[in-house]
mmCIF file of C-alpha atoms in Angstrom:
data_model
loop_
_atom_site.group_PDB
_atom_site.id
_atom_site.type_symbol
_atom_site.label_atom_id
_atom_site.label_comp_id
_atom_site.label_asym_id
_atom_site.label_seq_id
_atom_site.Cartn_x
_atom_site.Cartn_y
_atom_site.Cartn_z
ATOM 1 C CA UNK A 1 -71.136 -110.303 12.352
ATOM 2 C CA UNK A 2 -67.856 -111.877 13.173
ATOM 3 C CA UNK A 3 -64.399 -112.193 11.253
ATOM 4 C CA UNK A 4 -65.448 -115.292 9.343
ATOM 5 C CA UNK A 5 -68.541 -113.929 7.998
ATOM 6 C CA UNK A 6 -66.379 -110.649 7.006
ATOM 7 C CA UNK A 7 -64.118 -112.589 5.351
ATOM 8 C CA UNK A 8 -66.727 -114.954 3.427
ATOM 9 C CA UNK A 9 -68.402 -111.661 2.058
ATOM 10 C CA UNK A 10 -64.835 -110.371 1.018
ATOM 11 C CA UNK A 11 -64.559 -113.376 -1.267
ATOM 12 C CA UNK A 12 -67.202 -111.704 -3.443
ATOM 13 C CA UNK A 13 -64.925 -108.836 -4.146
ATOM 14 C CA UNK A 14 -62.507 -109.739 -7.493
ATOM 15 C CA UNK A 15 -59.316 -108.395 -8.278
ATOM 16 C CA UNK A 16 -59.845 -107.761 -12.027
ATOM 17 C CA UNK A 17 -56.257 -107.617 -12.875
ATOM 18 C CA UNK A 18 -55.431 -110.828 -11.286
ATOM 19 C CA UNK A 19 -58.410 -112.805 -11.894
ATOM 20 C CA UNK A 20 -59.482 -113.966 -8.444
ATOM 21 C CA UNK A 21 -60.954 -112.953 -5.160
ATOM 22 C CA UNK A 22 -58.801 -110.858 -2.743
ATOM 23 C CA UNK A 23 -59.061 -113.552 -0.031
ATOM 24 C CA UNK A 24 -58.005 -116.314 -2.214
ATOM 25 C CA UNK A 25 -55.133 -114.063 -3.553
ATOM 26 C CA UNK A 26 -53.949 -113.371 0.077
ATOM 27 C CA UNK A 27 -54.924 -109.582 0.065
ATOM 28 C CA UNK A 28 -56.728 -109.565 3.171
ATOM 29 C CA UNK A 29 -53.919 -109.055 5.617
ATOM 30 C CA UNK A 30 -56.261 -108.826 8.850
ATOM 31 C CA UNK A 31 -59.618 -108.201 9.999
ATOM 32 C CA UNK A 32 -60.813 -107.242 13.431
ATOM 33 C CA UNK A 33 -64.611 -107.073 14.203
ATOM 34 C CA UNK A 34 -64.821 -105.292 18.058
ATOM 35 C CA UNK A 35 -67.413 -105.905 20.771
ATOM 36 C CA UNK A 36 -69.294 -102.595 19.138
ATOM 37 C CA UNK A 37 -69.596 -104.234 15.872
ATOM 38 C CA UNK A 38 -67.309 -101.928 14.368
ATOM 39 C CA UNK A 39 -64.932 -103.628 11.392
ATOM 40 C CA UNK A 40 -61.431 -102.763 10.543
ATOM 41 C CA UNK A 41 -59.872 -104.215 7.612
ATOM 42 C CA UNK A 42 -56.174 -104.336 6.335
ATOM 43 C CA UNK A 43 -55.499 -104.889 2.637
ATOM 44 C CA UNK A 44 -52.344 -105.809 0.941
ATOM 45 C CA UNK A 45 -52.786 -102.852 -1.662
ATOM 46 C CA UNK A 46 -49.572 -101.012 -2.637
ATOM 47 C CA UNK A 47 -50.583 -98.268 -5.073
ATOM 48 C CA UNK A 48 -52.267 -95.458 -3.316
ATOM 49 C CA UNK A 49 -54.912 -93.631 -5.735
ATOM 50 C CA UNK A 50 -54.465 -96.202 -8.542
ATOM 51 C CA UNK A 51 -57.668 -96.640 -10.395
ATOM 52 C CA UNK A 52 -58.100 -100.368 -9.700
ATOM 53 C CA UNK A 53 -56.828 -100.382 -5.847
ATOM 54 C CA UNK A 54 -59.685 -97.806 -5.435
ATOM 55 C CA UNK A 55 -61.971 -99.882 -7.213
ATOM 56 C CA UNK A 56 -61.080 -102.915 -4.935
ATOM 57 C CA UNK A 57 -61.314 -100.634 -1.698
ATOM 58 C CA UNK A 58 -65.055 -99.214 -3.047
ATOM 59 C CA UNK A 59 -66.284 -103.094 -3.848
ATOM 60 C CA UNK A 60 -65.320 -104.212 -0.171
ATOM 61 C CA UNK A 61 -67.518 -101.118 1.193
ATOM 62 C CA UNK A 62 -69.978 -102.315 -1.095
ATOM 63 C CA UNK A 63 -70.621 -105.785 -0.221
ATOM 64 C CA UNK A 64 -70.175 -104.839 3.630
ATOM 65 C CA UNK A 65 -72.616 -102.105 3.335
ATOM 66 C CA UNK A 66 -75.141 -104.716 2.317
ATOM 67 C CA UNK A 67 -74.803 -106.191 6.052
ATOM 68 C CA UNK A 68 -74.886 -102.276 7.314
ATOM 69 C CA UNK A 69 -71.190 -102.021 8.277
ATOM 70 C CA UNK A 70 -68.887 -99.200 7.024
ATOM 71 C CA UNK A 71 -65.488 -100.587 7.734
ATOM 72 C CA UNK A 72 -62.405 -98.888 8.309
ATOM 73 C CA UNK A 73 -59.626 -99.661 5.704
ATOM 74 C CA UNK A 74 -56.225 -99.568 5.622
ATOM 75 C CA UNK A 75 -53.083 -100.767 3.286
ATOM 76 C CA UNK A 76 -50.212 -102.053 3.834
ATOM 77 C CA UNK A 77 -47.441 -104.494 2.239
ATOM 78 C CA UNK A 78 -45.822 -106.915 4.646
ATOM 79 C CA UNK A 79 -42.114 -105.882 4.561
ATOM 80 C CA UNK A 80 -42.312 -102.656 2.555
ATOM 81 C CA UNK A 81 -44.272 -100.601 5.036
ATOM 82 C CA UNK A 82 -42.725 -102.042 8.188
ATOM 83 C CA UNK A 83 -40.370 -98.797 9.182
ATOM 84 C CA UNK A 84 -36.735 -99.414 9.250
ATOM 85 C CA UNK A 85 -34.209 -96.750 9.911
ATOM 86 C CA UNK A 86 -31.418 -98.989 7.921
ATOM 87 C CA UNK A 87 -33.160 -99.122 4.580
ATOM 88 C CA UNK A 88 -32.971 -96.090 2.214
ATOM 89 C CA UNK A 89 -36.142 -94.096 1.897
ATOM 90 C CA UNK A 90 -38.095 -96.226 4.598
ATOM 91 C CA UNK A 91 -41.130 -93.784 4.106
ATOM 92 C CA UNK A 92 -41.337 -93.891 0.590
ATOM 93 C CA UNK A 93 -43.849 -96.529 -0.807
ATOM 94 C CA UNK A 94 -42.787 -96.762 -4.215
ATOM 95 C CA UNK A 95 -40.075 -95.510 -6.244
ATOM 96 C CA UNK A 96 -40.576 -95.188 -10.041
ATOM 97 C CA UNK A 97 -37.618 -94.383 -12.178
ATOM 98 C CA UNK A 98 -38.699 -92.865 -15.727
ATOM 99 C CA UNK A 99 -35.581 -93.736 -18.086
ATOM 100 C CA UNK A 100 -34.714 -93.706 -21.718
ATOM 101 C CA UNK A 101 -32.203 -94.889 -23.861
ATOM 102 C CA UNK A 102 -31.428 -91.643 -25.680
ATOM 103 C CA UNK A 103 -31.967 -88.258 -25.154
ATOM 104 C CA UNK A 104 -34.520 -85.650 -26.764
ATOM 105 C CA UNK A 105 -37.447 -88.328 -26.494
ATOM 106 C CA UNK A 106 -39.204 -85.986 -23.501
ATOM 107 C CA UNK A 107 -38.430 -88.129 -20.540
ATOM 108 C CA UNK A 108 -37.987 -84.812 -17.966
ATOM 109 C CA UNK A 109 -41.651 -83.839 -19.563
ATOM 110 C CA UNK A 110 -43.284 -87.270 -18.810
ATOM 111 C CA UNK A 111 -41.711 -87.426 -15.493
ATOM 112 C CA UNK A 112 -42.984 -83.864 -14.347
ATOM 113 C CA UNK A 113 -46.723 -84.779 -15.996
ATOM 114 C CA UNK A 114 -46.562 -88.435 -14.246
ATOM 115 C CA UNK A 115 -45.516 -86.533 -10.918
ATOM 116 C CA UNK A 116 -47.941 -83.810 -11.123
ATOM 117 C CA UNK A 117 -50.865 -86.298 -12.453
ATOM 118 C CA UNK A 118 -50.208 -88.427 -9.405
ATOM 119 C CA UNK A 119 -50.416 -85.573 -7.095
ATOM 120 C CA UNK A 120 -53.404 -84.303 -8.491
ATOM 121 C CA UNK A 121 -55.070 -87.850 -8.074
ATOM 122 C CA UNK A 122 -54.435 -87.182 -4.286
ATOM 123 C CA UNK A 123 -50.732 -89.136 -3.827
ATOM 124 C CA UNK A 124 -48.183 -87.775 -1.667
ATOM 125 C CA UNK A 125 -45.377 -87.331 -4.615
ATOM 126 C CA UNK A 126 -41.957 -86.469 -4.554
ATOM 127 C CA UNK A 127 -39.957 -85.858 -7.960
ATOM 128 C CA UNK A 128 -36.033 -86.214 -7.838
ATOM 129 C CA UNK A 129 -34.395 -84.850 -11.071
ATOM 130 C CA UNK A 130 -31.262 -87.252 -11.223
ATOM 131 C CA UNK A 131 -30.449 -85.799 -14.724
ATOM 132 C CA UNK A 132 -27.685 -84.116 -12.991
ATOM 133 C CA UNK A 133 -25.973 -83.218 -16.459
ATOM 134 C CA UNK A 134 -28.929 -81.624 -17.621
ATOM 135 C CA UNK A 135 -31.135 -80.825 -14.706
ATOM 136 C CA UNK A 136 -34.399 -78.774 -16.085
ATOM 137 C CA UNK A 137 -37.309 -80.230 -13.796
ATOM 138 C CA UNK A 138 -37.396 -76.618 -11.854
ATOM 139 C CA UNK A 139 -37.959 -74.898 -14.988
ATOM 140 C CA UNK A 140 -40.779 -77.034 -16.061
ATOM 141 C CA UNK A 141 -42.861 -76.378 -13.082
ATOM 142 C CA UNK A 142 -41.428 -72.744 -12.345
ATOM 143 C CA UNK A 143 -40.066 -73.449 -9.218
ATOM 144 C CA UNK A 144 -37.342 -71.141 -8.276
ATOM 145 C CA UNK A 145 -37.623 -71.663 -4.527
ATOM 146 C CA UNK A 146 -34.222 -73.435 -3.126
ATOM 147 C CA UNK A 147 -34.190 -76.122 -0.717
ATOM 148 C CA UNK A 148 -34.055 -75.189 2.905
ATOM 149 C CA UNK A 149 -31.294 -76.532 4.985
ATOM 150 C CA UNK A 150 -31.957 -77.930 8.772
ATOM 151 C CA UNK A 151 -29.544 -77.560 11.619
ATOM 152 C CA UNK A 152 -28.795 -81.208 11.012
ATOM 153 C CA UNK A 153 -27.728 -80.551 7.283
ATOM 154 C CA UNK A 154 -30.372 -82.148 5.769
ATOM 155 C CA UNK A 155 -32.400 -80.519 3.181
ATOM 156 C CA UNK A 156 -35.963 -79.714 3.098
ATOM 157 C CA UNK A 157 -37.430 -79.810 -0.800
ATOM 158 C CA UNK A 158 -39.528 -77.102 -1.860
ATOM 159 C CA UNK A 159 -43.195 -77.971 -3.204
ATOM 160 C CA UNK A 160 -44.820 -77.284 -6.373
ATOM 161 C CA UNK A 161 -48.123 -78.527 -7.570
ATOM 162 C CA UNK A 162 -48.318 -80.803 -4.334
ATOM 163 C CA UNK A 163 -44.947 -82.384 -5.506
ATOM 164 C CA UNK A 164 -41.907 -81.881 -3.320
ATOM 165 C CA UNK A 165 -39.118 -81.249 -5.719
ATOM 166 C CA UNK A 166 -35.234 -82.214 -5.624
ATOM 167 C CA UNK A 167 -32.602 -81.171 -8.605
ATOM 168 C CA UNK A 168 -28.896 -80.221 -9.175
ATOM 169 C CA UNK A 169 -30.681 -77.465 -10.905
ATOM 170 C CA UNK A 170 -31.265 -75.900 -7.250
ATOM 171 C CA UNK A 171 -27.626 -76.491 -6.187
ATOM 172 C CA UNK A 172 -25.783 -74.622 -9.202
ATOM 173 C CA UNK A 173 -25.619 -71.707 -11.227
ATOM 174 C CA UNK A 174 -28.002 -71.038 -13.665
ATOM 175 C CA UNK A 175 -25.120 -71.631 -16.537
ATOM 176 C CA UNK A 176 -22.658 -73.997 -14.442
ATOM 177 C CA UNK A 177 -21.850 -77.099 -16.262
ATOM 178 C CA UNK A 178 -21.374 -80.330 -14.604
ATOM 179 C CA UNK A 179 -18.458 -82.181 -15.500
ATOM 180 C CA UNK A 180 -17.987 -84.843 -12.918
ATOM 181 C CA UNK A 181 -16.620 -88.465 -12.823
ATOM 182 C CA UNK A 182 -18.423 -91.949 -11.677
ATOM 183 C CA UNK A 183 -17.403 -91.639 -8.139
ATOM 184 C CA UNK A 184 -18.679 -88.018 -7.740
ATOM 185 C CA UNK A 185 -21.933 -88.879 -9.506
ATOM 186 C CA UNK A 186 -22.525 -91.652 -6.805
ATOM 187 C CA UNK A 187 -22.021 -89.298 -3.789
ATOM 188 C CA UNK A 188 -24.168 -86.714 -5.114
ATOM 189 C CA UNK A 189 -27.044 -89.103 -6.016
ATOM 190 C CA UNK A 190 -26.848 -90.646 -2.657
ATOM 191 C CA UNK A 191 -26.897 -87.273 -0.922
ATOM 192 C CA UNK A 192 -29.834 -86.041 -2.635
ATOM 193 C CA UNK A 193 -31.818 -88.862 -1.869
ATOM 194 C CA UNK A 194 -30.476 -90.036 1.655
ATOM 195 C CA UNK A 195 -30.203 -86.365 3.075
ATOM 196 C CA UNK A 196 -33.313 -85.072 1.834
ATOM 197 C CA UNK A 197 -36.334 -84.567 3.992
ATOM 198 C CA UNK A 198 -38.627 -86.400 1.710
ATOM 199 C CA UNK A 199 -41.445 -87.414 4.665
ATOM 200 C CA UNK A 200 -44.104 -90.165 3.585
ATOM 201 C CA UNK A 201 -44.196 -90.555 0.008
ATOM 202 C CA UNK A 202 -46.630 -92.879 -1.959
ATOM 203 C CA UNK A 203 -44.501 -92.261 -4.696
ATOM 204 C CA UNK A 204 -40.982 -90.864 -5.883
ATOM 205 C CA UNK A 205 -40.784 -90.338 -9.394
ATOM 206 C CA UNK A 206 -37.054 -90.330 -10.498
ATOM 207 C CA UNK A 207 -36.288 -88.562 -13.807
ATOM 208 C CA UNK A 208 -33.007 -90.591 -14.662
ATOM 209 C CA UNK A 209 -30.720 -88.729 -17.439
ATOM 210 C CA UNK A 210 -30.902 -90.647 -20.642
ATOM 211 C CA UNK A 211 -28.487 -93.884 -21.270
ATOM 212 C CA UNK A 212 -26.971 -96.454 -19.214
ATOM 213 C CA UNK A 213 -24.310 -94.987 -17.369
ATOM 214 C CA UNK A 214 -23.216 -94.219 -13.457
ATOM 215 C CA UNK A 215 -26.052 -92.409 -12.570
ATOM 216 C CA UNK A 216 -28.815 -95.208 -13.714
ATOM 217 C CA UNK A 217 -26.052 -97.713 -11.912
ATOM 218 C CA UNK A 218 -25.801 -96.007 -8.708
ATOM 219 C CA UNK A 219 -29.650 -95.706 -8.252
ATOM 220 C CA UNK A 220 -30.344 -99.145 -9.055
ATOM 221 C CA UNK A 221 -27.956 -100.314 -6.695
ATOM 222 C CA UNK A 222 -28.682 -98.182 -3.667
ATOM 223 C CA UNK A 223 -32.511 -97.410 -4.332
ATOM 224 C CA UNK A 224 -35.292 -99.610 -3.455
ATOM 225 C CA UNK A 225 -37.077 -99.509 -7.083
ATOM 226 C CA UNK A 226 -40.526 -100.442 -7.455
ATOM 227 C CA UNK A 227 -40.266 -100.204 -11.133
ATOM 228 C CA UNK A 228 -39.556 -98.247 -14.365
ATOM 229 C CA UNK A 229 -40.919 -96.530 -17.027
ATOM 230 C CA UNK A 230 -39.463 -96.469 -20.310
ATOM 231 C CA UNK A 231 -39.817 -93.830 -22.767
ATOM 232 C CA UNK A 232 -39.457 -93.550 -26.367
ATOM 233 C CA UNK A 233 -40.736 -92.141 -29.436
ATOM 234 C CA UNK A 234 -42.019 -94.022 -32.181
ATOM 235 C CA UNK A 235 -38.976 -93.934 -34.494
ATOM 236 C CA UNK A 236 -36.924 -96.686 -35.073
ATOM 237 C CA UNK A 237 -33.652 -95.058 -33.767
ATOM 238 C CA UNK A 238 -35.353 -94.405 -30.279
ATOM 239 C CA UNK A 239 -36.805 -97.853 -30.391
ATOM 240 C CA UNK A 240 -33.390 -99.320 -30.777
ATOM 241 C CA UNK A 241 -32.006 -97.297 -27.688
ATOM 242 C CA UNK A 242 -35.137 -98.168 -25.964
ATOM 243 C CA UNK A 243 -34.233 -101.951 -25.579
ATOM 244 C CA UNK A 244 -30.636 -100.869 -23.999
ATOM 245 C CA UNK A 245 -32.812 -99.153 -21.138
ATOM 246 C CA UNK A 246 -34.813 -102.466 -21.199
ATOM 247 C CA UNK A 247 -31.606 -104.823 -20.955
ATOM 248 C CA UNK A 248 -30.235 -102.602 -18.169
ATOM 249 C CA UNK A 249 -33.514 -102.931 -15.964
ATOM 250 C CA UNK A 250 -33.482 -106.701 -16.467
ATOM 251 C CA UNK A 251 -29.951 -107.276 -15.708
ATOM 252 C CA UNK A 252 -30.759 -105.565 -12.373
ATOM 253 C CA UNK A 253 -33.988 -107.195 -11.901
ATOM 254 C CA UNK A 254 -36.005 -104.119 -11.848
ATOM 255 C CA UNK A 255 -39.485 -104.498 -13.189
ATOM 256 C CA UNK A 256 -40.743 -102.452 -16.443
ATOM 257 C CA UNK A 257 -44.195 -101.259 -15.706
ATOM 258 C CA UNK A 258 -44.517 -99.968 -19.431
ATOM 259 C CA UNK A 259 -43.558 -98.323 -22.428
ATOM 260 C CA UNK A 260 -44.722 -94.767 -22.807
ATOM 261 C CA UNK A 261 -44.502 -93.203 -26.235
ATOM 262 C CA UNK A 262 -43.743 -89.779 -26.811
ATOM 263 C CA UNK A 263 -44.325 -87.417 -29.571
ATOM 264 C CA UNK A 264 -46.907 -89.380 -31.543
ATOM 265 C CA UNK A 265 -49.245 -87.947 -33.893
ATOM 266 C CA UNK A 266 -49.046 -84.407 -34.463
ATOM 267 C CA UNK A 267 -52.455 -82.868 -35.172
ATOM 268 C CA UNK A 268 -52.135 -79.356 -37.378
ATOM 269 C CA UNK A 269 -54.068 -76.704 -35.502
ATOM 270 C CA UNK A 270 -54.952 -74.876 -38.820
ATOM 271 C CA UNK A 271 -56.094 -77.711 -41.193
ATOM 272 C CA UNK A 272 -56.888 -80.436 -38.529
ATOM 273 C CA UNK A 273 -54.769 -83.071 -40.405
ATOM 274 C CA UNK A 274 -52.804 -85.732 -38.653
ATOM 275 C CA UNK A 275 -49.059 -86.133 -39.113
ATOM 276 C CA UNK A 276 -46.675 -88.875 -38.020
ATOM 277 C CA UNK A 277 -43.648 -86.859 -37.896
ATOM 278 C CA UNK A 278 -41.643 -89.557 -36.029
ATOM 279 C CA UNK A 279 -43.602 -92.675 -37.468
ATOM 280 C CA UNK A 280 -46.510 -94.358 -35.926
ATOM 281 C CA UNK A 281 -47.107 -96.882 -33.852
ATOM 282 C CA UNK A 282 -43.431 -97.855 -32.718
ATOM 283 C CA UNK A 283 -43.671 -97.475 -28.890
ATOM 284 C CA UNK A 284 -46.740 -100.107 -28.718
ATOM 285 C CA UNK A 285 -45.318 -102.686 -31.307
ATOM 286 C CA UNK A 286 -42.193 -102.473 -29.222
ATOM 287 C CA UNK A 287 -44.430 -103.010 -25.927
ATOM 288 C CA UNK A 288 -46.058 -105.740 -27.626
ATOM 289 C CA UNK A 289 -42.888 -107.517 -28.723
ATOM 290 C CA UNK A 290 -41.417 -107.322 -25.447
ATOM 291 C CA UNK A 291 -44.640 -108.524 -23.780
ATOM 292 C CA UNK A 292 -44.660 -105.362 -21.851
ATOM 293 C CA UNK A 293 -47.842 -103.174 -20.908
ATOM 294 C CA UNK A 294 -48.059 -100.253 -23.396
ATOM 295 C CA UNK A 295 -48.662 -97.137 -20.951
ATOM 296 C CA UNK A 296 -49.867 -94.545 -23.122
ATOM 297 C CA UNK A 297 -49.415 -92.485 -26.357
ATOM 298 C CA UNK A 298 -48.687 -88.993 -25.931
ATOM 299 C CA UNK A 299 -49.527 -86.617 -29.320
ATOM 300 C CA UNK A 300 -46.871 -84.205 -30.131
ATOM 301 C CA UNK A 301 -48.510 -81.178 -29.345
ATOM 302 C CA UNK A 302 -47.235 -77.451 -29.043
ATOM 303 C CA UNK A 303 -49.153 -77.321 -25.535
ATOM 304 C CA UNK A 304 -46.336 -79.792 -24.095
ATOM 305 C CA UNK A 305 -43.712 -77.614 -24.895
ATOM 306 C CA UNK A 306 -45.360 -74.192 -23.840
ATOM 307 C CA UNK A 307 -46.398 -76.009 -20.468
ATOM 308 C CA UNK A 308 -42.605 -76.793 -20.080
ATOM 309 C CA UNK A 309 -41.370 -73.593 -20.743
ATOM 310 C CA UNK A 310 -44.041 -71.594 -18.614
ATOM 311 C CA UNK A 311 -43.804 -74.278 -15.737
ATOM 312 C CA UNK A 312 -47.753 -75.540 -16.023
ATOM 313 C CA UNK A 313 -47.754 -79.417 -16.469
ATOM 314 C CA UNK A 314 -50.100 -80.281 -19.262
ATOM 315 C CA UNK A 315 -51.492 -83.049 -17.380
ATOM 316 C CA UNK A 316 -53.429 -80.680 -15.035
ATOM 317 C CA UNK A 317 -55.277 -79.108 -18.286
ATOM 318 C CA UNK A 318 -58.848 -80.709 -17.783
ATOM 319 C CA UNK A 319 -59.755 -79.738 -21.429
ATOM 320 C CA UNK A 320 -56.980 -80.745 -23.334
ATOM 321 C CA UNK A 321 -56.857 -84.022 -25.340
ATOM 322 C CA UNK A 322 -53.038 -84.061 -24.382
ATOM 323 C CA UNK A 323 -53.831 -83.783 -20.940
ATOM 324 C CA UNK A 324 -56.217 -86.989 -20.895
ATOM 325 C CA UNK A 325 -53.348 -88.720 -22.587
ATOM 326 C CA UNK A 326 -51.168 -88.076 -19.886
ATOM 327 C CA UNK A 327 -53.499 -88.634 -17.134
ATOM 328 C CA UNK A 328 -54.181 -92.253 -19.177
ATOM 329 C CA UNK A 329 -50.568 -92.703 -18.630
ATOM 330 C CA UNK A 330 -50.740 -91.580 -14.949
ATOM 331 C CA UNK A 331 -53.537 -94.219 -14.394
ATOM 332 C CA UNK A 332 -51.655 -96.950 -16.054
ATOM 333 C CA UNK A 333 -48.249 -96.312 -14.230
ATOM 334 C CA UNK A 334 -50.364 -96.527 -10.887
ATOM 335 C CA UNK A 335 -52.141 -99.674 -11.971
ATOM 336 C CA UNK A 336 -49.018 -101.281 -12.598
ATOM 337 C CA UNK A 337 -47.306 -100.490 -9.580
ATOM 338 C CA UNK A 338 -50.520 -101.934 -7.748
ATOM 339 C CA UNK A 339 -50.156 -105.134 -10.300
ATOM 340 C CA UNK A 340 -46.411 -105.551 -8.663
ATOM 341 C CA UNK A 341 -46.959 -105.554 -5.332
ATOM 342 C CA UNK A 342 -50.252 -107.560 -5.232
ATOM 343 C CA UNK A 343 -49.108 -110.289 -7.493
ATOM 344 C CA UNK A 344 -45.808 -110.248 -5.135
ATOM 345 C CA UNK A 345 -48.032 -110.747 -2.088
ATOM 346 C CA UNK A 346 -50.306 -113.418 -3.991
ATOM 347 C CA UNK A 347 -47.362 -115.464 -4.883
ATOM 348 C CA UNK A 348 -45.706 -115.333 -1.434
ATOM 349 C CA UNK A 349 -49.185 -116.751 0.195
ATOM 350 C CA UNK A 350 -49.201 -119.622 -2.459
ATOM 351 C CA UNK A 351 -45.712 -120.548 -1.854
ATOM 352 C CA UNK A 352 -46.466 -120.752 1.903
ATOM 353 C CA UNK A 353 -49.786 -122.838 1.137
ATOM 354 C CA UNK A 354 -49.086 -126.445 1.525
ATOM 355 C CA UNK A 355 -50.502 -128.679 -1.526
ATOM 356 C CA UNK A 356 -53.725 -130.050 -0.887
ATOM 357 C CA UNK A 357 -53.613 -133.836 0.244
ATOM 358 C CA UNK A 358 -54.790 -136.466 -2.192
ATOM 359 C CA UNK A 359 -56.147 -140.067 -1.432
ATOM 360 C CA UNK A 360 -54.298 -143.217 -2.792
ATOM 361 C CA UNK A 361 -56.259 -145.953 -3.885
#
């Protein structure tokens, strides 16, 4: 089997979300066939452990298995995965910002469950609690071990549930308020990202403070954000504020991966009745009206509050319907992250492809 034969086989592998085969889309970076018949393939897949990209890789193995070939697969995105010491977070494949237009919608809860869910799928994950005015992520994962400092004065983040953690809460007293002006915010955000030994990560989830202030602007101006998740509740007031967050990311040309609706239907544990305490369907309608993906609807469930207080992310509860909703959210975020990268690769390939020649009569 030679390279051209391998590529012909790969033309039968479809990208279900981009609607064409992976060769035509330019998602096959390289094919190497060794003298001993072994095959190595590098694919332009950018969201490790996303369901769709796992499916694509599995299909590649399947079509080549028909010829008795078990390929060695790797994944890289040209430009992004070329390690460069001059860029911020060179070893982090994807930075996912979790934002909301207002407080009280459960943004930190969603960030914690998203990070833990990605790690549970097998990804290398970090969680940066950038809500410097009200950092509470350590409590929500029951992490009381502070980061360790190296001789070079960098920080080694503690780890919980397979997630590397960094938060202002580690550096403050338990009851110390944070009263800072913009320049101080910029400085601490920069230090808590660049001076932390994150190592190689597939995803860095950033829990932003609510609103559209200094922290958000600092992050968007200094960090290579892959995409954002906007959290809202079904009620109109929250949706009004979500629009502000949407406009902020649009002004900075940041992709919005989708809308997550939190605190949706409450199921009474005593009578089994369903109650839409904060309204119904607002998140999905907001996503549809702005032509954005709707990631998931998370029920209003006491288990989520208990998990946050006890440091046990609900996404890890295999027997919980709310846990399943968080797992759906995790899969959607990973899938949409992959779409961002694969679509960019495909469009880049198309831009470099000369137009077909036509005969003039």
